[in-house]
């Protein structure tokens, strides 16, 4: 796939001047083309470059193994779209990913990526950037180097994304930190003061790269870290040069740091200020003082290109510690009841789920909480409601299919999903929801319905569909065991040049024991970077569930 970059970026990557890059392009010594009177460079044909000093023992140390552990523990659980192997091939043999990612930590060269529109409420969406594993790994490795410097300058009143000093997770438990954030504000405010509550509009998408790297330079972060990091972020946000990819812990680290100057200014000016990422609380003595505090915060944010949320979400209210206790009591009681095997938890969870769907806007927190726990309990009392309300539940598709997994082999469930997929309405299903529905269809214990196979074919053979969706569709098509379908998947595996698409195809073939030695050899000849995946699939008798971590699906031969 051709991947174009600007002349300026090519100069950075090759260590040459902009003028030299233009001369090389004009002389045909560098691959590129003129579009609209301006040169663009073909990044995939860019010669290897000195790219500045590499990160070595004398400079910051990159810890690839720790980075992989963090990705497996956190990022993998928060993927926008299920990976066809849930990264198990990388876990089994990370050597190739480490080699590629380490190179990226010097060159800053990003892989091509896709985006998926993730529903955000009934009307809007957020853009989920689907980074390759190697890009994620390089991003985490680079950010982990600067993490101690960043954490050291954050105010104590910043509770989000604090570095874990003990082995384990990259950050201290976000659940515990958010709880501490709320409890601290409540304790300070008591029942006599007022609390300003506000947040920022599309925070991660509006972070200025220019200001972010000025702040990192002020921390004296080394150029051999800054340069590849800036190139990676610039590639992922080429159009605007603002914003961080939402999801990775590395983005949380940088996003938390970007507000540091505002934190320090608010505290220096005497405001009783607390923050969890872009969720801000200011304790004040009166409503009038609250308005002044909110306006000052807005002015500081505006100077950094950030937008404070409107009056619908920004609030100045008299402190009421009892209100949160009432809100959280139900969640805490359910957790207690489940730990102690109390059957009453089922009833309360069903009521919570019904309440989550009782208004025009789905109560996302309640719906997720209930669906995950009802799924663990294999409680079928809300099954009919889930199937009827799939469209409204698109925002929580991942949790919906987790619940449905236990029932996916039942004929009436399959019929309901088929009817949902075949609805004639426009604009049709969200790609995000389609991906998760196909993932749960792969959990079926018997032969998938013919309608599902036909539906998957329409996606699999359509080159205009996103790669992530085609990869999942290949796997569902393969479960139909039609020789003509298998032949087409083999052709893609053996002849396609897009390695991510080939990876999806060979997983589909392995799923039905059709990953032949010939195909293995052909794939390795074209895509040596897939060696770890090929070796992993050769020895598998089962493949990981894409819906529930820790479960495995037996590889099925043709009936």
Coordinates of C-alpha atoms in Angstrom, one line a residue:
X1 CA 0.0 0.0 0.0
X2 CA 1.5 3.4 -1.0
X3 CA 2.0 5.7 1.9
X4 CA 2.7 9.3 1.1
X5 CA 4.4 11.8 3.4
X6 CA 5.4 15.5 3.0
X7 CA 8.8 16.7 2.0
X8 CA 9.4 18.1 5.4
X9 CA 8.7 14.7 7.0
X10 CA 10.9 13.0 4.5
X11 CA 13.7 15.4 5.4
X12 CA 13.3 14.5 9.1
X13 CA 13.3 10.8 8.4
X14 CA 16.4 10.8 6.1
X15 CA 18.3 13.4 8.0
X16 CA 18.6 15.6 4.9
X17 CA 17.6 19.2 4.3
X18 CA 14.2 20.0 2.7
X19 CA 16.0 21.5 -0.3
X20 CA 18.1 18.3 -0.8
X21 CA 14.9 16.1 -0.7
X22 CA 13.3 18.3 -3.4
X23 CA 16.4 18.0 -5.6
X24 CA 16.4 14.2 -5.2
X25 CA 12.8 14.1 -6.1
X26 CA 13.3 16.2 -9.2
X27 CA 16.3 14.1 -10.2
X28 CA 14.2 10.8 -9.8
X29 CA 16.6 9.6 -7.1
X30 CA 13.8 9.6 -4.5
X31 CA 10.4 8.1 -5.1
X32 CA 7.6 10.6 -5.1
X33 CA 5.2 12.6 -7.3
X34 CA 3.8 16.1 -7.7
X35 CA 0.2 16.5 -6.6
X36 CA -1.3 20.0 -7.0
X37 CA 2.1 21.5 -7.6
X38 CA 3.6 20.1 -4.4
X39 CA 5.9 17.1 -4.0
X40 CA 4.8 14.2 -1.9
X41 CA 7.2 11.3 -1.0
X42 CA 6.4 7.6 -1.2
X43 CA 7.3 6.6 2.4
X44 CA 7.3 2.9 1.7
X45 CA 10.1 3.4 -0.8
X46 CA 12.1 5.7 1.3
X47 CA 15.7 4.5 1.7
X48 CA 16.9 3.6 5.1
X49 CA 18.4 6.6 6.8
X50 CA 20.8 7.6 9.6
X51 CA 17.7 8.9 11.4
X52 CA 19.7 10.5 14.1
X53 CA 21.2 8.7 17.1
X54 CA 19.6 5.5 18.1
X55 CA 18.5 4.9 21.6
X56 CA 21.5 3.1 23.2
X57 CA 23.0 2.1 26.4
X58 CA 24.5 5.6 26.8
X59 CA 21.0 7.2 26.5
X60 CA 17.5 6.3 27.6
X61 CA 16.9 2.6 27.8
X62 CA 14.1 1.0 25.9
X63 CA 12.5 -2.0 27.7
X64 CA 10.6 -4.0 25.0
X65 CA 9.7 -6.9 27.3
X66 CA 8.1 -4.6 29.9
X67 CA 6.3 -2.8 27.1
X68 CA 4.8 -6.0 25.8
X69 CA 3.7 -7.0 29.3
X70 CA 1.9 -3.7 29.7
X71 CA 0.2 -4.0 26.3
X72 CA -1.0 -7.5 27.0
X73 CA -2.3 -6.5 30.4
X74 CA -4.1 -3.2 29.5
X75 CA -4.2 -2.2 25.8
X76 CA -5.3 -5.7 24.7
X77 CA -8.4 -5.5 26.9
X78 CA -9.4 -2.1 25.4
X79 CA -9.0 -2.7 21.7
X80 CA -11.6 -0.9 19.6
X81 CA -11.9 -3.9 17.2
X82 CA -11.1 -7.6 18.1
X83 CA -7.8 -8.9 16.7
X84 CA -8.2 -12.2 14.9
X85 CA -5.7 -13.9 17.3
X86 CA -6.1 -11.6 20.3
X87 CA -2.3 -11.0 19.9
X88 CA -1.6 -14.6 21.1
X89 CA 0.8 -15.1 18.2
X90 CA 2.9 -12.2 19.5
X91 CA 2.7 -13.4 23.1
X92 CA 4.0 -16.8 21.9
X93 CA 7.0 -15.3 20.0
X94 CA 7.5 -11.5 20.4
X95 CA 10.9 -11.4 18.7
X96 CA 9.7 -10.1 15.3
X97 CA 7.5 -7.5 16.9
X98 CA 10.3 -6.4 19.2
X99 CA 12.8 -6.1 16.3
X100 CA 10.4 -4.0 14.1
X101 CA 9.3 -1.8 17.0
X102 CA 12.9 -1.2 18.1
X103 CA 13.6 0.1 14.6
X104 CA 10.6 2.4 14.8
X105 CA 12.0 3.9 18.0
X106 CA 14.9 5.2 15.8
X107 CA 13.2 6.0 12.5
X108 CA 9.7 7.0 13.7
X109 CA 8.2 5.3 10.7
X110 CA 4.6 4.3 11.3
X111 CA 2.6 1.6 9.6
X112 CA -0.5 2.4 7.5
X113 CA -3.5 2.4 9.8
X114 CA -7.3 2.4 9.7
X115 CA -9.9 4.2 11.8
X116 CA -13.2 3.0 13.1
X117 CA -16.1 5.3 14.1
X118 CA -17.0 4.2 17.6
X119 CA -20.5 5.3 18.7
X120 CA -20.5 8.0 21.4
X121 CA -24.1 8.4 22.5
X122 CA -27.1 8.1 20.1
X123 CA -25.9 10.8 17.6
X124 CA -22.1 11.2 17.7
X125 CA -19.0 9.0 17.4
X126 CA -15.3 9.1 18.2
X127 CA -12.5 8.1 15.8
X128 CA -10.7 5.0 17.0
X129 CA -7.3 4.6 15.5
X130 CA -6.3 1.0 14.8
X131 CA -2.5 0.9 15.3
X132 CA -0.5 -2.1 14.3
X133 CA 1.0 -4.0 17.3
X134 CA 4.5 -2.9 16.3
X135 CA 3.4 0.8 16.3
X136 CA 1.7 0.4 19.7
X137 CA 4.8 -1.3 21.1
X138 CA 7.2 1.4 19.8
X139 CA 4.8 4.1 21.2
X140 CA 4.8 2.4 24.6
X141 CA 8.6 1.8 24.6
X142 CA 9.3 5.5 23.9
X143 CA 6.7 6.9 26.4
X144 CA 7.9 4.5 29.1
X145 CA 11.3 6.2 28.9
X146 CA 9.9 9.6 29.7
X147 CA 7.2 8.4 32.2
X148 CA 9.3 8.9 35.3
X149 CA 10.1 12.5 34.3
X150 CA 6.5 13.2 33.6
X151 CA 5.2 11.6 36.8
X152 CA 7.7 13.6 38.9
X153 CA 6.4 17.0 37.8
X154 CA 2.6 16.2 38.1
X155 CA 0.9 17.8 41.1
X156 CA -0.3 15.6 43.9
X157 CA -3.9 16.7 43.1
X158 CA -3.7 15.0 39.7
X159 CA -5.0 11.5 40.2
X160 CA -5.1 10.0 36.7
X161 CA -2.4 7.9 35.0
X162 CA 0.0 7.9 37.9
X163 CA 3.0 5.7 37.4
X164 CA 3.0 2.4 39.2
X165 CA 6.3 2.1 41.1
X166 CA 5.9 -1.6 41.7
X167 CA 6.1 -4.4 39.1
X168 CA 2.8 -5.1 37.3
X169 CA 0.7 -2.5 35.5
X170 CA 2.1 0.6 33.9
X171 CA -0.2 2.8 36.0
X172 CA -1.7 2.6 39.5
X173 CA -5.2 1.1 39.3
X174 CA -7.4 3.7 37.5
X175 CA -10.5 2.4 39.4
X176 CA -8.8 3.1 42.8
X177 CA -7.4 6.4 41.6
X178 CA -10.7 7.7 40.4
X179 CA -12.4 6.6 43.6
X180 CA -9.7 8.5 45.6
X181 CA -10.2 11.6 43.4
X182 CA -13.9 11.7 44.1
X183 CA -13.5 10.9 47.8
X184 CA -10.8 13.6 48.2
X185 CA -13.0 16.3 46.7
X186 CA -15.9 15.2 48.9
X187 CA -13.8 15.3 52.0
X188 CA -12.5 18.8 51.2
X189 CA -15.8 20.2 50.2
X190 CA -17.8 18.6 53.1
X191 CA -21.5 19.7 53.1
X192 CA -20.9 23.4 53.2
X193 CA -18.8 24.3 50.2
X194 CA -19.6 24.4 46.4
X195 CA -17.9 22.2 43.7
X196 CA -17.2 23.2 40.1
X197 CA -17.4 20.2 37.8
X198 CA -16.3 20.4 34.2
X199 CA -14.4 18.5 31.5
X200 CA -13.0 19.1 28.0
X201 CA -14.5 18.5 24.6
X202 CA -12.8 15.7 22.6
X203 CA -9.8 16.2 24.8
X204 CA -7.4 13.6 23.2
X205 CA -8.2 14.8 19.7
X206 CA -7.4 18.4 20.4
X207 CA -3.9 18.1 22.0
X208 CA -1.4 20.3 20.1
X209 CA 1.7 18.4 19.1
X210 CA 3.6 21.7 19.0
X211 CA 2.8 22.6 22.6
X212 CA 3.2 19.0 23.8
X213 CA 6.7 18.7 22.4
X214 CA 7.6 22.2 23.8
X215 CA 6.6 20.9 27.2
X216 CA 8.6 17.7 26.7
X217 CA 11.6 19.8 25.7
X218 CA 11.2 21.8 28.9
X219 CA 11.6 18.5 30.7
X220 CA 14.9 18.0 28.9
X221 CA 13.6 14.8 27.2
X222 CA 16.4 13.6 24.8
X223 CA 16.1 14.2 21.1
X224 CA 16.5 10.5 20.3
X225 CA 13.1 10.0 22.1
X226 CA 11.4 13.2 21.0
X227 CA 12.1 12.8 17.3
X228 CA 10.7 9.3 16.6
X229 CA 7.8 10.0 19.0
X230 CA 6.9 13.2 17.1
X231 CA 7.1 11.4 13.7
X232 CA 4.8 8.6 14.9
X233 CA 2.2 11.0 16.3
X234 CA 2.5 13.1 13.2
X235 CA 1.8 10.1 11.0
X236 CA -1.2 9.0 13.0
X237 CA -2.6 12.6 12.9
X238 CA -1.2 13.8 9.6
X239 CA -4.1 16.0 8.6
X240 CA -4.3 18.2 11.7
X241 CA -1.0 17.7 13.6
X242 CA -3.1 17.6 16.8
X243 CA -4.4 14.8 18.9
X244 CA -3.3 11.5 20.4
X245 CA -4.7 8.0 19.4
X246 CA -7.3 7.2 22.0
X247 CA -6.9 4.0 23.9
X248 CA -3.2 3.2 24.5
X249 CA -1.7 3.9 28.0
X250 CA 1.0 5.8 26.2
X251 CA -1.6 8.4 25.1
X252 CA -2.9 8.6 28.7
X253 CA 0.6 9.4 29.9
X254 CA 1.0 12.2 27.4
X255 CA -2.6 13.4 27.7
X256 CA -2.2 13.7 31.5
X257 CA 1.0 15.6 31.1
X258 CA -0.4 18.1 28.6
X259 CA -2.6 19.7 31.3
X260 CA 0.3 20.0 33.7
X261 CA 0.9 23.7 33.0
X262 CA -2.8 24.5 33.6
X263 CA -2.7 22.5 36.8
X264 CA 0.3 24.4 38.1
X265 CA -1.2 27.8 37.1
X266 CA -4.5 27.1 38.8
X267 CA -2.8 25.9 42.0
X268 CA -0.4 28.8 42.0
X269 CA -3.3 31.2 41.8
X270 CA -4.8 29.7 44.9
X271 CA -7.6 27.6 43.5
X272 CA -8.6 24.4 45.4
X273 CA -8.2 22.4 42.2
X274 CA -8.3 18.6 41.5
X275 CA -8.1 16.6 38.3
X276 CA -8.6 13.1 36.9
X277 CA -7.4 13.4 33.2
X278 CA -9.8 16.0 31.7
X279 CA -12.3 15.6 34.5
X280 CA -11.8 18.7 36.8
X281 CA -13.2 19.6 40.2
X282 CA -12.6 23.0 41.9
X283 CA -13.8 23.5 45.5
X284 CA -15.1 27.0 46.2
X285 CA -16.9 28.9 48.9
X286 CA -19.7 30.3 46.8
X287 CA -21.4 30.1 43.4
X288 CA -19.9 33.4 42.4
X289 CA -16.4 32.2 43.3
X290 CA -17.2 29.1 41.3
X291 CA -18.0 31.1 38.1
X292 CA -14.7 33.0 38.5
X293 CA -12.8 29.7 38.9
X294 CA -14.5 28.1 35.9
X295 CA -13.8 31.1 33.7
X296 CA -10.2 31.2 34.7
X297 CA -9.8 27.5 33.8
X298 CA -11.5 28.2 30.5
X299 CA -9.1 31.0 29.6
X300 CA -6.0 28.8 30.4
X301 CA -7.4 26.0 28.3
X302 CA -8.2 28.2 25.4
X303 CA -4.5 29.3 25.3
X304 CA -3.6 25.7 24.7
X305 CA -6.2 25.1 22.1
X306 CA -8.6 23.2 24.4
X307 CA -12.4 23.6 24.7
X308 CA -14.2 23.5 28.0
X309 CA -17.5 21.6 27.8
X310 CA -20.7 23.7 27.6
X311 CA -23.2 24.5 30.3
X312 CA -24.9 21.1 29.9
X313 CA -22.0 19.4 31.6
X314 CA -20.1 22.2 33.4
X315 CA -21.8 22.6 36.8
X316 CA -21.4 24.6 40.0
X317 CA -23.3 22.8 42.8
X318 CA -23.5 22.7 46.5
X319 CA -21.5 19.8 47.8
X320 CA -23.6 16.7 48.6
X321 CA -21.4 13.8 49.6
X322 CA -24.4 11.6 50.1
X323 CA -25.4 11.7 46.4
X324 CA -22.4 9.7 45.3
X325 CA -22.8 7.2 48.1
X326 CA -26.4 6.6 46.9
X327 CA -25.2 6.3 43.2
X328 CA -22.4 3.8 44.0
X329 CA -24.2 1.8 46.7
X330 CA -26.0 -0.3 44.1
X331 CA -22.7 -1.2 42.3
X332 CA -20.8 -2.0 45.5
X333 CA -23.7 -4.2 46.8
X334 CA -23.8 -6.2 43.6
X335 CA -20.0 -6.8 43.8
X336 CA -20.4 -7.9 47.3
X337 CA -23.4 -10.2 46.5
X338 CA -21.5 -11.8 43.6
X339 CA -18.4 -12.5 45.7
X340 CA -20.6 -14.2 48.2
X341 CA -22.8 -16.1 45.7
X342 CA -25.9 -14.3 46.7
X343 CA -28.7 -14.9 44.2
X344 CA -30.3 -11.5 44.8
X345 CA -27.5 -10.0 42.6
X346 CA -29.2 -11.4 39.5
X347 CA -32.4 -9.5 40.2
X348 CA -30.6 -6.2 40.9
X349 CA -28.5 -6.6 37.8
X350 CA -31.6 -7.2 35.6
X351 CA -33.2 -4.1 37.1
X352 CA -30.0 -2.1 36.5
X353 CA -29.9 -3.2 32.8
X354 CA -33.6 -2.3 32.3
X355 CA -33.0 1.1 33.9
X356 CA -30.0 1.6 31.6
X357 CA -32.4 1.4 28.6
X358 CA -35.3 3.3 30.1
X359 CA -34.3 6.7 28.7
X360 CA -33.5 8.0 25.2
X361 CA -29.8 7.9 25.9
X362 CA -28.4 4.6 27.1
X363 CA -26.8 4.8 30.6
X364 CA -23.5 3.4 29.4
X365 CA -21.9 2.7 32.8
X366 CA -25.0 0.9 34.0
X367 CA -25.4 -1.1 30.8
X368 CA -21.8 -2.3 30.7
X369 CA -21.7 -3.2 34.4
X370 CA -24.9 -5.2 34.1
X371 CA -24.1 -7.0 30.8
X372 CA -20.6 -8.1 31.9
X373 CA -21.9 -9.6 35.2
X374 CA -25.0 -11.1 33.8
X375 CA -22.8 -12.7 31.2
X376 CA -20.6 -14.2 33.9
X377 CA -23.7 -15.5 35.6
X378 CA -25.1 -16.9 32.2
X379 CA -28.4 -15.3 33.1
X380 CA -30.8 -15.5 30.3
X381 CA -33.6 -13.3 31.7
X382 CA -32.5 -10.3 29.7
X383 CA -31.6 -12.2 26.6
X384 CA -34.7 -11.3 24.6
X385 CA -34.3 -7.6 25.6
X386 CA -30.6 -7.6 24.4
X387 CA -31.6 -9.1 21.1
X388 CA -34.5 -6.6 20.6
X389 CA -32.3 -3.5 21.5
X390 CA -29.1 -4.3 19.7
X391 CA -29.2 -1.0 17.8
X392 CA -29.4 1.0 21.0
X393 CA -26.7 -1.1 22.5
X394 CA -24.2 -0.4 19.6
X395 CA -22.1 1.9 21.9
X396 CA -21.6 -1.1 24.3
X397 CA -21.2 -3.7 21.5
X398 CA -18.2 -5.4 23.1
X399 CA -20.1 -6.0 26.4
X400 CA -23.3 -7.0 24.5
X401 CA -21.5 -9.8 22.6
X402 CA -19.7 -10.9 25.8
X403 CA -23.2 -11.5 27.2
X404 CA -24.5 -13.2 24.0
X405 CA -21.5 -15.6 23.8
X406 CA -23.1 -18.2 26.1
X407 CA -26.3 -18.3 24.0
X408 CA -24.9 -17.9 20.4
X409 CA -25.4 -21.5 19.5
X410 CA -29.1 -21.4 20.2
X411 CA -31.3 -21.3 17.1
X412 CA -33.6 -18.5 18.2
X413 CA -30.6 -16.3 19.1
X414 CA -29.1 -16.9 15.6
X415 CA -32.5 -16.1 14.0
X416 CA -32.7 -12.8 15.9
X417 CA -29.2 -11.8 14.9
X418 CA -29.9 -12.8 11.3
X419 CA -33.0 -10.5 11.2
X420 CA -31.0 -7.7 12.7
X421 CA -28.2 -8.0 10.1
X422 CA -30.7 -8.1 7.2
X423 CA -32.6 -5.0 8.1
X424 CA -33.1 -2.8 5.1
X425 CA -32.6 0.5 6.9
X426 CA -29.9 3.0 6.0
X427 CA -27.1 3.7 6.7
X428 CA -26.9 0.3 8.1
X429 CA -24.9 -1.2 10.9
X430 CA -22.0 0.6 12.5
X431 CA -18.7 -1.1 11.4
X432 CA -17.8 -1.2 15.0
X433 CA -20.8 -3.2 16.0
X434 CA -20.5 -5.4 12.9
X435 CA -16.9 -6.4 13.9
X436 CA -18.0 -7.4 17.4
X437 CA -21.1 -9.3 16.1
X438 CA -18.9 -11.3 13.7
X439 CA -16.5 -12.0 16.6
X440 CA -19.3 -13.6 18.7
X441 CA -20.5 -15.6 15.6
X442 CA -17.2 -17.3 15.6
X443 CA -18.0 -18.8 19.0
X444 CA -20.8 -20.9 17.5
X445 CA -20.5 -24.6 18.5
X446 CA -22.5 -26.0 15.6
X447 CA -22.4 -25.0 11.9
X448 CA -23.2 -21.3 11.4
X449 CA -26.5 -20.4 9.7
X450 CA -26.2 -20.1 5.9
X451 CA -27.4 -16.5 6.2
X452 CA -24.4 -15.7 8.3
X453 CA -22.0 -17.2 5.8
X454 CA -23.7 -15.2 2.9
X455 CA -23.5 -12.0 5.0
X456 CA -19.8 -12.6 5.7
X457 CA -19.0 -13.3 2.0
X458 CA -20.4 -9.9 1.1
X459 CA -17.8 -8.3 3.4
X460 CA -14.9 -10.7 2.8
X461 CA -14.9 -10.3 -1.0
X462 CA -15.5 -6.6 -1.1
X463 CA -12.1 -4.8 -1.3
X464 CA -13.7 -1.5 -0.3
X465 CA -14.5 -2.9 3.2
X466 CA -12.0 -2.1 5.9
X467 CA -9.2 -4.7 6.4
X468 CA -10.2 -5.3 10.1
X469 CA -13.7 -6.2 9.0
X470 CA -12.6 -8.4 6.1
X471 CA -10.2 -10.3 8.4
X472 CA -13.1 -11.3 10.7
X473 CA -15.3 -12.1 7.8
X474 CA -12.7 -14.5 6.3
X475 CA -12.9 -16.5 9.5
X476 CA -16.7 -16.7 9.5
X477 CA -16.8 -17.6 5.8
X478 CA -14.3 -20.4 6.4
X479 CA -16.6 -22.0 8.9
X480 CA -19.0 -22.6 6.1
X481 CA -16.5 -25.1 4.6
X482 CA -17.4 -24.3 1.0
X483 CA -14.4 -25.4 -1.2
X484 CA -14.9 -22.3 -3.4
X485 CA -14.6 -20.0 -0.4
X486 CA -11.6 -21.8 0.9
X487 CA -9.9 -21.5 -2.5
X488 CA -10.5 -17.7 -2.5
X489 CA -9.0 -17.3 1.0
X490 CA -6.0 -19.4 -0.1
X491 CA -5.5 -17.1 -3.1
X492 CA -5.6 -14.0 -0.9
X493 CA -3.1 -15.6 1.6
X494 CA -0.7 -16.6 -1.2
X495 CA -0.9 -13.6 -3.5
X496 CA -1.9 -10.5 -1.5
X497 CA 0.8 -7.9 -0.6
X498 CA -1.0 -6.5 2.4
X499 CA 0.4 -8.4 5.4
X500 CA -2.4 -7.5 7.8
X501 CA -5.0 -8.9 5.3
X502 CA -2.9 -12.0 4.8
X503 CA -2.7 -12.6 8.5
X504 CA -6.5 -12.6 8.7
X505 CA -6.7 -15.1 5.8
X506 CA -4.2 -17.6 7.2
X507 CA -6.0 -17.5 10.6
X508 CA -9.2 -18.3 8.8
X509 CA -7.5 -21.3 7.0
X510 CA -6.0 -22.6 10.2
X511 CA -9.5 -22.3 11.8
X512 CA -10.7 -25.1 9.5
X513 CA -7.4 -27.0 9.1
X514 CA -6.8 -25.8 5.6
X515 CA -3.5 -24.0 6.2
X516 CA -1.3 -26.1 4.0
X517 CA 2.5 -26.3 3.8
X518 CA 2.4 -24.8 0.3
X519 CA 0.4 -21.8 1.6
X520 CA 2.8 -21.5 4.6
X521 CA 5.8 -21.3 2.3
X522 CA 4.2 -18.8 0.0
X523 CA 3.2 -16.5 2.9
X524 CA 6.7 -16.6 4.4
X525 CA 8.3 -15.8 1.0
X526 CA 6.2 -12.7 0.6
X527 CA 5.8 -11.7 4.3
X528 CA 8.7 -12.9 6.4
X529 CA 7.5 -10.7 9.3
X530 CA 4.5 -13.1 9.6
X531 CA 6.9 -16.0 10.6
X532 CA 5.8 -15.9 14.2
X533 CA 2.1 -16.1 13.2
X534 CA 2.7 -19.0 10.8
X535 CA 4.7 -20.9 13.4
X536 CA 2.0 -20.3 16.0
X537 CA -0.8 -21.5 13.7
X538 CA 1.1 -24.6 12.6
X539 CA 1.0 -26.1 16.1
X540 CA -2.5 -25.0 17.2
X541 CA -5.4 -27.3 18.0
X542 CA -7.5 -24.4 19.2
X543 CA -7.7 -20.6 18.7
X544 CA -8.4 -17.9 21.3
X545 CA -11.9 -16.5 21.8
X546 CA -12.1 -12.9 20.5
X547 CA -14.9 -12.2 23.0
X548 CA -13.8 -13.6 26.3
X549 CA -10.2 -13.8 27.3
X550 CA -9.0 -17.2 28.5
X551 CA -11.5 -19.2 26.4
X552 CA -10.4 -21.2 23.3
X553 CA -12.3 -22.5 20.3
X554 CA -11.4 -25.9 18.9
X555 CA -10.2 -25.9 15.3
X556 CA -12.9 -27.5 13.1
X557 CA -12.2 -29.7 10.1
X558 CA -14.8 -30.0 7.3
X559 CA -17.7 -32.2 8.3

